[in-house]
Amino acid sequence: MSRAAIADAHAWAMPGLKGQGKGERALCSWDEDAITLAVAAARDCVRDNGRAKPTALTLASTTAPFADLLNAAIVASALDLPTSTSCNDASGSLRSGLSALAQALESTAEGDALLLAADRRSAKPASVQEFQFGAGAAALQVGTDASIANYLGRESLTNLFVDHFRATGEKHDYFWEERWIRDEGVSRAVPAAAKKLLAKIGKGSADVQWFGLAGAPGGSDKLVAKALGIAPERLLPDFAGTVGDCGTAHAPLQLIHALENAKPGDLILVAAFGQGCEVLAFEMGEGTHKPAMGLAKSIAARIPETAYLKMASFEGEIALDWGMRAETDVKAALTQHFRASDQINAFVGGQCKSCNTVQFPRLPNCVSCGASDSQTPFSLADQGGQIATWSADWLQFYLAPPLYVGLVQFDVGARLLMEIVEVGSAGLEVGTRLSMQFRVKARDAKRHYSRYFWKAAPVR
């Protein structure tokens, strides 16, 4: 979303916000949340990385959609992880992403752990936070193999310094004055913890090639770096002009940037501020594996947006009159959802043992040869495909009109009528290559429950 478009929308009442209208910030569509963001990041992290499936999964988020339902379990189900996978939610502070990463790295449990941090941050219209906040997710798979990066240790500091807060049940954060946060909070806590960690691992400030700070007011990283004696050119990007502040995901995203760009032997120091701070140190290894998309390519593949009212609608800040077609009940049948969870959550269809035909959904009989009880599970989540036919529907109720629907021809032979998202200004045409994305299928406004399923998106 263009920040200039946000400033223009509020210029009639808040002309002073024009100075905030520089760069862009990431926003979520109506069918995205912390869970779908986490799934997207996790799939890019674990796909073709040559490692065994993780045995533990932690989702760190301060904006997870459910307060009393294990959000990490939904992510694990979408990733088709075994039911033996240990799942956990972490929250309570913007530093929880980095804290959960440290806990995963220090765990003595066998097998790899998958750390996910994701936030879809909401802010009051015309607030400074509306310009500063973003949405994003980070995924890191950790284990005993230190070929990519070696974890050197961490230093934690905890105090009741309240820079901002959001009460249970409230939608927006309340912030205190930035200068006080920077001078009395960040400038005292982070340098002290960082110096202690460097001393612990036998390193000095001159050894730090990459330093990042998340969860603090803009410009705090420069002040902390100066206090530590770290050269300005060694600061990690703060993503302020491209993505915005992604909450729990921000410090892990900075670490990922370092992992994508550092050289073997480089010392990486990443900190997250929040009721004290968390500081982690890593030494870059010789490993070369990088995900298919990664951070840089994900940012480059953005879809530009300038319609402020669209963002306000997606965030629930305005309630449009969608007409009678919107008056539907989308109550989820939890019993059927459980029975077909692998098909709904993990997008697992079937392949016929008699003729090898792949189909979705799995049915008692093959759609090709008619063989009975011949289906073996076959995942379509990572299968490519293309558009065979498509249409744009402006009549049916849809929260981001038009509703794009098309017949997807999968490379493995399956054909399925699917919703198509992330179309952008390029539009669609027969033959457009598609990838599968885990999204919110419907939101039950009466019972406050979201159902998830898979949608197709053009490959960018």
CSV table of C-alpha atoms in Angstrom, one decimal:
chain,number,residue,atom,x,y,z
A,1,MET,CA,0.0,0.0,0.0
A,2,SER,CA,1.3,3.4,-1.0
A,3,ARG,CA,1.8,5.5,2.1
A,4,ALA,CA,1.1,8.6,0.0
A,5,ALA,CA,-2.4,7.2,-0.7
A,6,ILE,CA,-2.9,6.9,3.1
A,7,ALA,CA,-1.8,10.5,3.6
A,8,ASP,CA,-4.1,11.7,0.8
A,9,ALA,CA,-7.1,10.0,2.3
A,10,HIS,CA,-6.6,11.8,5.6
A,11,ALA,CA,-5.5,15.2,4.1
A,12,TRP,CA,-8.9,16.8,4.6
A,13,ALA,CA,-8.6,16.4,8.4
A,14,MET,CA,-4.9,15.7,9.1
A,15,PRO,CA,-2.7,17.5,6.6
A,16,GLY,CA,0.2,17.2,8.9
A,17,LEU,CA,0.4,13.5,8.1
A,18,LYS,CA,1.8,14.3,4.6
A,19,GLY,CA,5.3,13.8,5.9
A,20,GLN,CA,4.5,10.2,6.7
A,21,GLY,CA,3.5,9.5,3.1
A,22,LYS,CA,6.8,8.0,1.9
A,23,GLY,CA,7.4,4.5,0.6
A,24,GLU,CA,5.1,1.6,1.1
A,25,ARG,CA,3.8,-0.8,3.7
A,26,ALA,CA,2.6,-4.4,3.5
A,27,LEU,CA,-1.1,-5.1,4.0
A,28,CYS,CA,-3.2,-8.2,4.1
A,29,SER,CA,-6.1,-9.0,1.9
A,30,TRP,CA,-9.4,-9.9,3.6
A,31,ASP,CA,-8.5,-13.6,3.4
A,32,GLU,CA,-5.1,-13.3,5.1
A,33,ASP,CA,-4.1,-13.4,8.7
A,34,ALA,CA,-1.2,-14.4,11.0
A,35,ILE,CA,-1.9,-18.1,10.2
A,36,THR,CA,-2.0,-17.8,6.4
A,37,LEU,CA,1.1,-15.6,6.5
A,38,ALA,CA,2.9,-18.2,8.7
A,39,VAL,CA,1.9,-21.1,6.3
A,40,ALA,CA,3.3,-19.2,3.3
A,41,ALA,CA,6.6,-18.5,5.0
A,42,ALA,CA,6.9,-22.0,6.4
A,43,ARG,CA,6.2,-23.6,3.0
A,44,ASP,CA,9.0,-21.6,1.4
A,45,CYS,CA,11.3,-22.5,4.3
A,46,VAL,CA,10.8,-26.3,4.4
A,47,ARG,CA,10.3,-27.0,0.7
A,48,ASP,CA,13.2,-28.8,-0.9
A,49,ASN,CA,15.6,-27.9,1.9
A,50,GLY,CA,16.9,-31.4,2.2
A,51,ARG,CA,16.0,-31.8,5.9
A,52,ALA,CA,13.6,-34.0,7.7
A,53,LYS,CA,10.2,-32.7,8.6
A,54,PRO,CA,10.4,-30.7,11.9
A,55,THR,CA,9.3,-32.5,15.0
A,56,ALA,CA,8.3,-29.2,16.8
A,57,LEU,CA,6.5,-26.1,15.6
A,58,THR,CA,6.1,-22.7,17.4
A,59,LEU,CA,4.0,-19.8,16.1
A,60,ALA,CA,4.9,-16.5,17.7
A,61,SER,CA,2.3,-13.8,17.1
A,62,THR,CA,0.5,-10.9,18.9
A,63,THR,CA,-2.3,-10.9,16.4
A,64,ALA,CA,-3.2,-14.6,16.1
A,65,PRO,CA,-6.8,-15.0,15.2
A,66,PHE,CA,-7.7,-17.4,18.0
A,67,ALA,CA,-7.4,-16.7,21.8
A,68,ASP,CA,-8.4,-20.2,22.8
A,69,LEU,CA,-7.5,-22.5,20.0
A,70,LEU,CA,-4.0,-23.7,19.1
A,71,ASN,CA,-3.2,-21.5,16.1
A,72,ALA,CA,0.0,-23.5,15.5
A,73,ALA,CA,-2.1,-26.6,15.1
A,74,ILE,CA,-3.8,-25.1,12.1
A,75,VAL,CA,-0.4,-24.2,10.6
A,76,ALA,CA,0.9,-27.7,11.2
A,77,SER,CA,-2.2,-29.2,9.6
A,78,ALA,CA,-1.8,-27.0,6.5
A,79,LEU,CA,1.9,-28.2,6.3
A,80,ASP,CA,0.7,-31.8,6.5
A,81,LEU,CA,3.0,-32.4,9.5
A,82,PRO,CA,2.6,-35.7,11.5
A,83,THR,CA,0.2,-35.5,14.4
A,84,SER,CA,3.2,-36.3,16.6
A,85,THR,CA,4.6,-32.8,15.9
A,86,SER,CA,4.8,-30.7,19.1
A,87,CYS,CA,3.0,-27.4,18.6
A,88,ASN,CA,3.0,-24.3,20.6
A,89,ASP,CA,1.8,-20.6,20.5
A,90,ALA,CA,4.0,-17.8,21.7
A,91,SER,CA,2.7,-14.3,22.4
A,92,GLY,CA,2.6,-11.4,24.8
A,93,SER,CA,5.3,-9.2,23.4
A,94,LEU,CA,6.8,-8.1,20.1
A,95,ARG,CA,10.1,-9.8,21.2
A,96,SER,CA,8.3,-13.2,21.4
A,97,GLY,CA,9.5,-14.1,17.9
A,98,LEU,CA,13.1,-13.8,18.8
A,99,SER,CA,12.5,-15.3,22.2
A,100,ALA,CA,10.8,-18.4,20.7
A,101,LEU,CA,13.7,-18.7,18.2
A,102,ALA,CA,16.2,-18.8,21.1
A,103,GLN,CA,14.1,-21.4,23.0
A,104,ALA,CA,14.0,-23.6,19.8
A,105,LEU,CA,17.7,-23.3,19.4
A,106,GLU,CA,18.4,-24.2,23.0
A,107,SER,CA,16.0,-27.1,23.1
A,108,THR,CA,17.4,-30.5,23.9
A,109,ALA,CA,14.5,-32.3,22.1
A,110,GLU,CA,15.5,-34.6,19.2
A,111,GLY,CA,14.8,-33.4,15.6
A,112,ASP,CA,14.5,-30.1,14.0
A,113,ALA,CA,12.2,-27.3,15.1
A,114,LEU,CA,10.3,-24.9,13.0
A,115,LEU,CA,10.0,-21.3,14.3
A,116,LEU,CA,7.3,-19.1,12.7
A,117,ALA,CA,6.6,-15.5,13.6
A,118,ALA,CA,3.7,-13.7,11.9
A,119,ASP,CA,1.7,-10.6,12.6
A,120,ARG,CA,-1.1,-8.8,10.8
A,121,ARG,CA,-1.0,-5.5,12.7
A,122,SER,CA,-3.9,-3.1,12.9
A,123,ALA,CA,-3.8,0.6,13.6
A,124,LYS,CA,-6.4,3.4,14.1
A,125,PRO,CA,-7.1,5.3,10.9
A,126,ALA,CA,-5.0,8.5,10.6
A,127,SER,CA,-2.6,7.3,13.4
A,128,VAL,CA,1.1,7.3,12.8
A,129,GLN,CA,1.0,3.6,13.4
A,130,GLU,CA,-1.2,3.2,10.3
A,131,PHE,CA,1.7,4.3,8.3
A,132,GLN,CA,4.4,2.5,10.2
A,133,PHE,CA,2.8,-0.9,10.7
A,134,GLY,CA,3.1,-3.7,8.2
A,135,ALA,CA,2.2,-7.4,7.9
A,136,GLY,CA,4.6,-10.2,7.4
A,137,ALA,CA,5.9,-13.6,8.5
A,138,ALA,CA,9.3,-15.3,9.0
A,139,ALA,CA,10.2,-19.0,9.1
A,140,LEU,CA,13.4,-20.6,10.3
A,141,GLN,CA,14.1,-24.3,10.7
A,142,VAL,CA,16.7,-25.0,13.4
A,143,GLY,CA,18.5,-28.1,14.5
A,144,THR,CA,22.0,-29.4,15.3
A,145,ASP,CA,23.4,-28.8,11.7
A,146,ALA,CA,25.1,-25.4,11.9
A,147,SER,CA,26.2,-25.4,8.2
A,148,ILE,CA,24.2,-22.3,7.4
A,149,ALA,CA,24.6,-20.4,10.7
A,150,ASN,CA,25.9,-21.3,14.1
A,151,TYR,CA,24.0,-20.0,17.2
A,152,LEU,CA,26.4,-18.5,19.6
A,153,GLY,CA,24.0,-17.5,22.4
A,154,ARG,CA,21.6,-14.9,23.7
A,155,GLU,CA,21.2,-12.3,26.4
A,156,SER,CA,17.8,-11.5,27.9
A,157,LEU,CA,16.7,-8.5,29.9
A,158,THR,CA,13.3,-8.1,31.4
A,159,ASN,CA,11.7,-5.1,33.0
A,160,LEU,CA,8.2,-3.5,33.2
A,161,PHE,CA,8.9,-0.7,30.8
A,162,VAL,CA,5.6,-0.1,29.1
A,163,ASP,CA,6.2,1.5,25.7
A,164,HIS,CA,2.8,0.4,24.3
A,165,PHE,CA,0.1,-2.1,25.1
A,166,ARG,CA,-3.1,-3.6,23.8
A,167,ALA,CA,-5.6,-5.0,26.3
A,168,THR,CA,-7.3,-8.3,25.7
A,169,GLY,CA,-10.3,-7.9,23.4
A,170,GLU,CA,-9.0,-4.5,22.0
A,171,LYS,CA,-8.1,-4.1,18.4
A,172,HIS,CA,-5.5,-1.3,18.5
A,173,ASP,CA,-2.4,-0.6,20.5
A,174,TYR,CA,-1.9,2.4,22.8
A,175,PHE,CA,1.5,4.1,22.5
A,176,TRP,CA,3.5,6.3,24.8
A,177,GLU,CA,5.7,9.2,23.6
A,178,GLU,CA,8.5,8.0,21.2
A,179,ARG,CA,11.3,10.1,22.6
A,180,TRP,CA,10.8,8.8,26.1
A,181,ILE,CA,10.7,5.2,24.8
A,182,ARG,CA,13.9,5.7,22.9
A,183,ASP,CA,15.8,7.6,25.6
A,184,GLU,CA,14.7,5.8,28.7
A,185,GLY,CA,13.9,2.4,27.4
A,186,VAL,CA,15.8,1.4,24.2
A,187,SER,CA,19.0,3.3,24.9
A,188,ARG,CA,19.4,1.8,28.3
A,189,ALA,CA,18.3,-1.8,27.8
A,190,VAL,CA,19.6,-2.8,24.4
A,191,PRO,CA,23.2,-1.6,24.6
A,192,ALA,CA,23.6,-3.1,28.1
A,193,ALA,CA,22.3,-6.5,26.9
A,194,ALA,CA,24.3,-6.5,23.7
A,195,LYS,CA,27.6,-5.7,25.5
A,196,LYS,CA,27.0,-8.5,28.0
A,197,LEU,CA,26.3,-11.0,25.2
A,198,LEU,CA,29.4,-9.9,23.3
A,199,ALA,CA,31.5,-10.3,26.4
A,200,LYS,CA,29.9,-13.8,27.0
A,201,ILE,CA,30.9,-15.1,23.5
A,202,GLY,CA,34.3,-13.4,23.5
A,203,LYS,CA,33.6,-10.9,20.8
A,204,GLY,CA,33.8,-7.1,20.5
A,205,SER,CA,31.7,-4.5,18.7
A,206,ALA,CA,34.3,-4.4,15.9
A,207,ASP,CA,33.6,-8.1,15.2
A,208,VAL,CA,29.9,-7.4,14.4
A,209,GLN,CA,29.3,-7.4,10.6
A,210,TRP,CA,25.5,-7.3,10.9
A,211,PHE,CA,23.3,-5.6,13.5
A,212,GLY,CA,19.5,-5.3,13.6
A,213,LEU,CA,17.0,-4.0,16.1
A,214,ALA,CA,13.2,-4.5,16.0
A,215,GLY,CA,10.3,-3.4,18.2
A,216,ALA,CA,11.7,0.1,18.8
A,217,PRO,CA,10.9,3.6,17.4
A,218,GLY,CA,12.4,4.5,14.1
A,219,GLY,CA,16.1,5.5,14.2
A,220,SER,CA,16.7,3.6,17.5
A,221,ASP,CA,19.0,1.1,15.7
A,222,LYS,CA,21.4,3.9,14.7
A,223,LEU,CA,21.5,5.2,18.3
A,224,VAL,CA,22.2,1.7,19.7
A,225,ALA,CA,24.8,1.0,17.1
A,226,LYS,CA,26.6,4.3,17.9
A,227,ALA,CA,26.5,3.4,21.6
A,228,LEU,CA,28.0,0.0,20.9
A,229,GLY,CA,30.6,1.3,18.4
A,230,ILE,CA,29.1,-0.5,15.4
A,231,ALA,CA,29.6,1.3,12.1
A,232,PRO,CA,26.4,2.5,10.5
A,233,GLU,CA,27.0,0.6,7.3
A,234,ARG,CA,26.7,-2.6,9.3
A,235,LEU,CA,23.1,-2.0,10.2
A,236,LEU,CA,20.5,-4.4,8.9
A,237,PRO,CA,17.6,-2.9,6.9
A,238,ASP,CA,14.6,-1.8,9.0
A,239,PHE,CA,12.2,-2.4,6.0
A,240,ALA,CA,10.4,0.8,7.0
A,241,GLY,CA,10.0,2.0,3.4
A,242,THR,CA,9.1,-1.3,1.9
A,243,VAL,CA,7.2,-3.5,4.4
A,244,GLY,CA,6.7,-1.6,7.7
A,245,ASP,CA,7.0,-2.9,11.2
A,246,CYS,CA,5.9,-6.5,11.2
A,247,GLY,CA,5.8,-7.0,15.0
A,248,THR,CA,7.0,-10.4,16.2
A,249,ALA,CA,8.2,-11.3,12.7
A,250,HIS,CA,10.4,-8.2,12.3
A,251,ALA,CA,13.6,-9.4,14.2
A,252,PRO,CA,13.5,-12.8,12.5
A,253,LEU,CA,13.0,-11.1,9.1
A,254,GLN,CA,16.2,-9.0,9.8
A,255,LEU,CA,18.0,-12.2,10.7
A,256,ILE,CA,16.9,-13.8,7.5
A,257,HIS,CA,18.2,-10.8,5.5
A,258,ALA,CA,21.6,-11.3,7.1
A,259,LEU,CA,21.5,-15.1,6.4
A,260,GLU,CA,20.7,-14.3,2.7
A,261,ASN,CA,23.6,-11.8,2.4
A,262,ALA,CA,26.3,-12.6,4.9
A,263,LYS,CA,29.6,-14.3,4.2
A,264,PRO,CA,31.0,-17.3,6.1
A,265,GLY,CA,32.4,-16.2,9.4
A,266,ASP,CA,30.4,-13.0,9.7
A,267,LEU,CA,29.1,-12.2,13.2
A,268,ILE,CA,25.3,-11.4,13.2
A,269,LEU,CA,23.7,-9.6,16.2
A,270,VAL,CA,19.9,-9.3,16.2
A,271,ALA,CA,17.9,-7.6,19.0
A,272,ALA,CA,14.2,-7.2,19.8
A,273,PHE,CA,12.9,-4.6,22.2
A,274,GLY,CA,9.8,-5.2,24.5
A,275,GLN,CA,9.6,-5.1,28.3
A,276,GLY,CA,13.4,-5.3,28.2
A,277,CYS,CA,15.0,-6.9,25.2
A,278,GLU,CA,16.3,-10.1,23.6
A,279,VAL,CA,19.7,-10.2,21.8
A,280,LEU,CA,20.9,-13.2,19.8
A,281,ALA,CA,24.2,-13.8,18.2
A,282,PHE,CA,25.1,-16.0,15.2
A,283,GLU,CA,28.2,-16.8,13.1
A,284,MET,CA,27.6,-17.4,9.4
A,285,GLY,CA,28.5,-20.9,8.2
A,286,GLU,CA,29.5,-22.3,4.8
A,287,GLY,CA,26.0,-23.6,3.9
A,288,THR,CA,24.5,-22.3,0.7
A,289,HIS,CA,20.8,-23.4,0.8
A,290,LYS,CA,18.3,-20.7,0.2
A,291,PRO,CA,14.5,-21.0,-0.2
A,292,ALA,CA,12.8,-20.6,-3.6
A,293,MET,CA,11.6,-17.1,-2.7
A,294,GLY,CA,13.2,-15.9,0.4
A,295,LEU,CA,12.9,-12.4,1.8
A,296,ALA,CA,14.3,-10.3,-1.1
A,297,LYS,CA,12.3,-12.0,-3.8
A,298,SER,CA,9.1,-11.9,-1.7
A,299,ILE,CA,9.4,-8.1,-1.3
A,300,ALA,CA,10.1,-7.7,-5.0
A,301,ALA,CA,7.0,-9.7,-5.9
A,302,ARG,CA,4.7,-7.2,-4.3
A,303,ILE,CA,1.4,-6.1,-5.8
A,304,PRO,CA,1.2,-2.3,-5.7
A,305,GLU,CA,-2.0,-0.8,-4.2
A,306,THR,CA,-3.3,2.8,-3.9
A,307,ALA,CA,-6.9,2.3,-2.9
A,308,TYR,CA,-7.0,3.3,0.8
A,309,LEU,CA,-10.6,2.4,1.2
A,310,LYS,CA,-9.8,-1.2,0.2
A,311,MET,CA,-7.3,-1.4,3.0
A,312,ALA,CA,-9.8,0.2,5.4
A,313,SER,CA,-12.3,-2.4,4.4
A,314,PHE,CA,-9.9,-5.3,4.7
A,315,GLU,CA,-9.0,-4.1,8.2
A,316,GLY,CA,-12.6,-3.8,9.3
A,317,GLU,CA,-12.4,0.0,9.8
A,318,ILE,CA,-15.3,0.6,7.5
A,319,ALA,CA,-18.4,-1.6,7.0
A,320,LEU,CA,-19.6,-1.5,3.5
A,321,ASP,CA,-23.2,-2.4,2.6
A,322,TRP,CA,-22.7,-5.5,0.4
A,323,GLY,CA,-26.4,-6.0,-0.1
A,324,MET,CA,-28.7,-9.0,0.3
A,325,ARG,CA,-26.2,-11.4,-1.3
A,326,ALA,CA,-24.0,-10.9,1.8
A,327,GLU,CA,-26.8,-12.1,4.1
A,328,THR,CA,-25.6,-15.7,4.4
A,329,ASP,CA,-24.7,-18.0,7.3
A,330,VAL,CA,-21.3,-19.6,6.9
A,331,LYS,CA,-21.3,-21.8,10.0
A,332,ALA,CA,-18.6,-24.4,9.8
A,333,ALA,CA,-19.4,-28.1,10.3
A,334,LEU,CA,-16.6,-28.9,12.7
A,335,THR,CA,-17.3,-32.7,12.6
A,336,GLN,CA,-17.0,-32.9,8.8
A,337,HIS,CA,-14.0,-30.6,8.9
A,338,PHE,CA,-12.2,-33.0,11.3
A,339,ARG,CA,-13.1,-36.1,9.2
A,340,ALA,CA,-11.7,-34.4,6.0
A,341,SER,CA,-9.0,-32.4,7.6
A,342,ASP,CA,-6.2,-33.6,5.4
A,343,GLN,CA,-8.1,-32.8,2.3
A,344,ILE,CA,-9.3,-29.3,3.5
A,345,ASN,CA,-6.2,-28.2,5.5
A,346,ALA,CA,-3.4,-29.9,3.7
A,347,PHE,CA,-5.0,-30.1,0.2
A,348,VAL,CA,-4.5,-33.8,-0.1
A,349,GLY,CA,-6.4,-35.4,-2.9
A,350,GLY,CA,-6.1,-39.0,-4.2
A,351,GLN,CA,-4.3,-40.9,-6.8
A,352,CYS,CA,-5.8,-44.1,-8.3
A,353,LYS,CA,-3.8,-47.2,-7.8
A,354,SER,CA,-5.2,-48.7,-11.0
A,355,CYS,CA,-4.8,-45.9,-13.5
A,356,ASN,CA,-2.7,-43.3,-11.7
A,357,THR,CA,-5.3,-40.6,-12.2
A,358,VAL,CA,-4.9,-37.7,-9.6
A,359,GLN,CA,-8.2,-36.1,-8.4
A,360,PHE,CA,-9.6,-33.8,-5.8
A,361,PRO,CA,-11.5,-34.5,-3.6
A,362,ARG,CA,-10.8,-38.2,-2.9
A,363,LEU,CA,-13.9,-40.2,-3.6
A,364,PRO,CA,-14.8,-43.9,-3.2
A,365,ASN,CA,-14.5,-44.3,-7.0
A,366,CYS,CA,-11.9,-43.1,-9.5
A,367,VAL,CA,-13.2,-40.4,-11.8
A,368,SER,CA,-11.3,-41.9,-14.7
A,369,CYS,CA,-11.4,-45.7,-14.6
A,370,GLY,CA,-14.2,-46.0,-12.0
A,371,ALA,CA,-12.1,-48.3,-9.7
A,372,SER,CA,-13.5,-48.7,-6.2
A,373,ASP,CA,-11.5,-47.9,-3.1
A,374,SER,CA,-8.4,-47.3,-5.2
A,375,GLN,CA,-7.4,-43.8,-3.8
A,376,THR,CA,-4.0,-43.2,-2.1
A,377,PRO,CA,-3.3,-39.8,-0.6
A,378,PHE,CA,-1.7,-37.3,-3.0
A,379,SER,CA,-0.9,-33.7,-2.0
A,380,LEU,CA,-1.7,-30.9,-4.4
A,381,ALA,CA,-0.4,-28.0,-2.2
A,382,ASP,CA,3.0,-27.9,-4.0
A,383,GLN,CA,1.9,-28.9,-7.4
A,384,GLY,CA,2.0,-26.3,-10.2
A,385,GLY,CA,-0.8,-25.8,-12.7
A,386,GLN,CA,-2.3,-23.3,-15.1
A,387,ILE,CA,-5.6,-21.7,-16.0
A,388,ALA,CA,-7.8,-23.7,-18.3
A,389,THR,CA,-10.8,-21.3,-18.1
A,390,TRP,CA,-11.6,-18.3,-15.9
A,391,SER,CA,-14.2,-15.7,-15.2
A,392,ALA,CA,-14.5,-12.5,-13.1
A,393,ASP,CA,-17.8,-12.4,-11.2
A,394,TRP,CA,-19.1,-8.9,-10.0
A,395,LEU,CA,-22.5,-10.2,-9.0
A,396,GLN,CA,-21.7,-12.7,-6.3
A,397,PHE,CA,-20.9,-11.4,-2.8
A,398,TYR,CA,-17.1,-11.2,-2.3
A,399,LEU,CA,-15.1,-9.0,0.0
A,400,ALA,CA,-12.5,-8.1,-2.7
A,401,PRO,CA,-14.5,-7.9,-5.9
A,402,PRO,CA,-14.4,-9.2,-8.6
A,403,LEU,CA,-14.4,-12.9,-7.6
A,404,TYR,CA,-12.0,-14.6,-9.9
A,405,VAL,CA,-12.9,-18.3,-10.4
A,406,GLY,CA,-11.2,-20.7,-12.8
A,407,LEU,CA,-10.7,-24.2,-13.8
A,408,VAL,CA,-7.2,-25.1,-12.8
A,409,GLN,CA,-5.3,-27.7,-14.8
A,410,PHE,CA,-2.7,-29.2,-12.6
A,411,ASP,CA,0.5,-30.5,-14.1
A,412,VAL,CA,-0.1,-33.9,-12.6
A,413,GLY,CA,-3.4,-34.2,-14.4
A,414,ALA,CA,-6.0,-33.2,-11.8
A,415,ARG,CA,-8.6,-30.5,-12.7
A,416,LEU,CA,-10.3,-28.4,-10.1
A,417,LEU,CA,-12.6,-25.3,-10.1
A,418,MET,CA,-10.8,-22.9,-7.7
A,419,GLU,CA,-10.9,-19.3,-6.5
A,420,ILE,CA,-8.0,-17.2,-7.8
A,421,VAL,CA,-6.4,-14.5,-5.8
A,422,GLU,CA,-3.6,-11.9,-6.1
A,423,VAL,CA,-4.5,-11.2,-9.7
A,424,GLY,CA,-3.1,-7.7,-9.8
A,425,SER,CA,-3.1,-5.3,-12.7
A,426,ALA,CA,-1.6,-7.9,-15.1
A,427,GLY,CA,-5.0,-9.8,-15.1
A,428,LEU,CA,-5.5,-13.4,-16.1
A,429,GLU,CA,-5.4,-15.4,-19.4
A,430,VAL,CA,-5.7,-19.0,-20.3
A,431,GLY,CA,-2.3,-20.6,-19.6
A,432,THR,CA,-1.3,-18.3,-16.7
A,433,ARG,CA,0.9,-20.4,-14.4
A,434,LEU,CA,-0.5,-20.8,-10.9
A,435,SER,CA,0.7,-21.8,-7.4
A,436,MET,CA,-1.4,-22.8,-4.4
A,437,GLN,CA,-1.9,-20.6,-1.4
A,438,PHE,CA,-3.5,-21.3,2.0
A,439,ARG,CA,-6.1,-18.7,2.7
A,440,VAL,CA,-9.2,-17.9,4.7
A,441,LYS,CA,-12.2,-19.4,2.9
A,442,ALA,CA,-14.9,-17.8,4.9
A,443,ARG,CA,-15.3,-15.8,8.2
A,444,ASP,CA,-18.2,-16.6,10.4
A,445,ALA,CA,-19.1,-13.2,11.8
A,446,LYS,CA,-21.7,-14.6,14.2
A,447,ARG,CA,-19.5,-17.2,15.9
A,448,HIS,CA,-16.1,-15.6,15.1
A,449,TYR,CA,-14.6,-18.6,13.4
A,450,SER,CA,-12.5,-18.7,10.2
A,451,ARG,CA,-12.5,-21.6,7.8
A,452,TYR,CA,-9.4,-22.1,5.8
A,453,PHE,CA,-8.8,-23.7,2.3
A,454,TRP,CA,-6.5,-23.4,-0.7
A,455,LYS,CA,-6.7,-20.9,-3.5
A,456,ALA,CA,-4.7,-20.4,-6.7
A,457,ALA,CA,-2.5,-17.4,-7.4
A,458,PRO,CA,-0.6,-16.3,-10.5
A,459,VAL,CA,3.1,-17.1,-10.2
A,460,ARG,CA,5.1,-13.9,-10.0
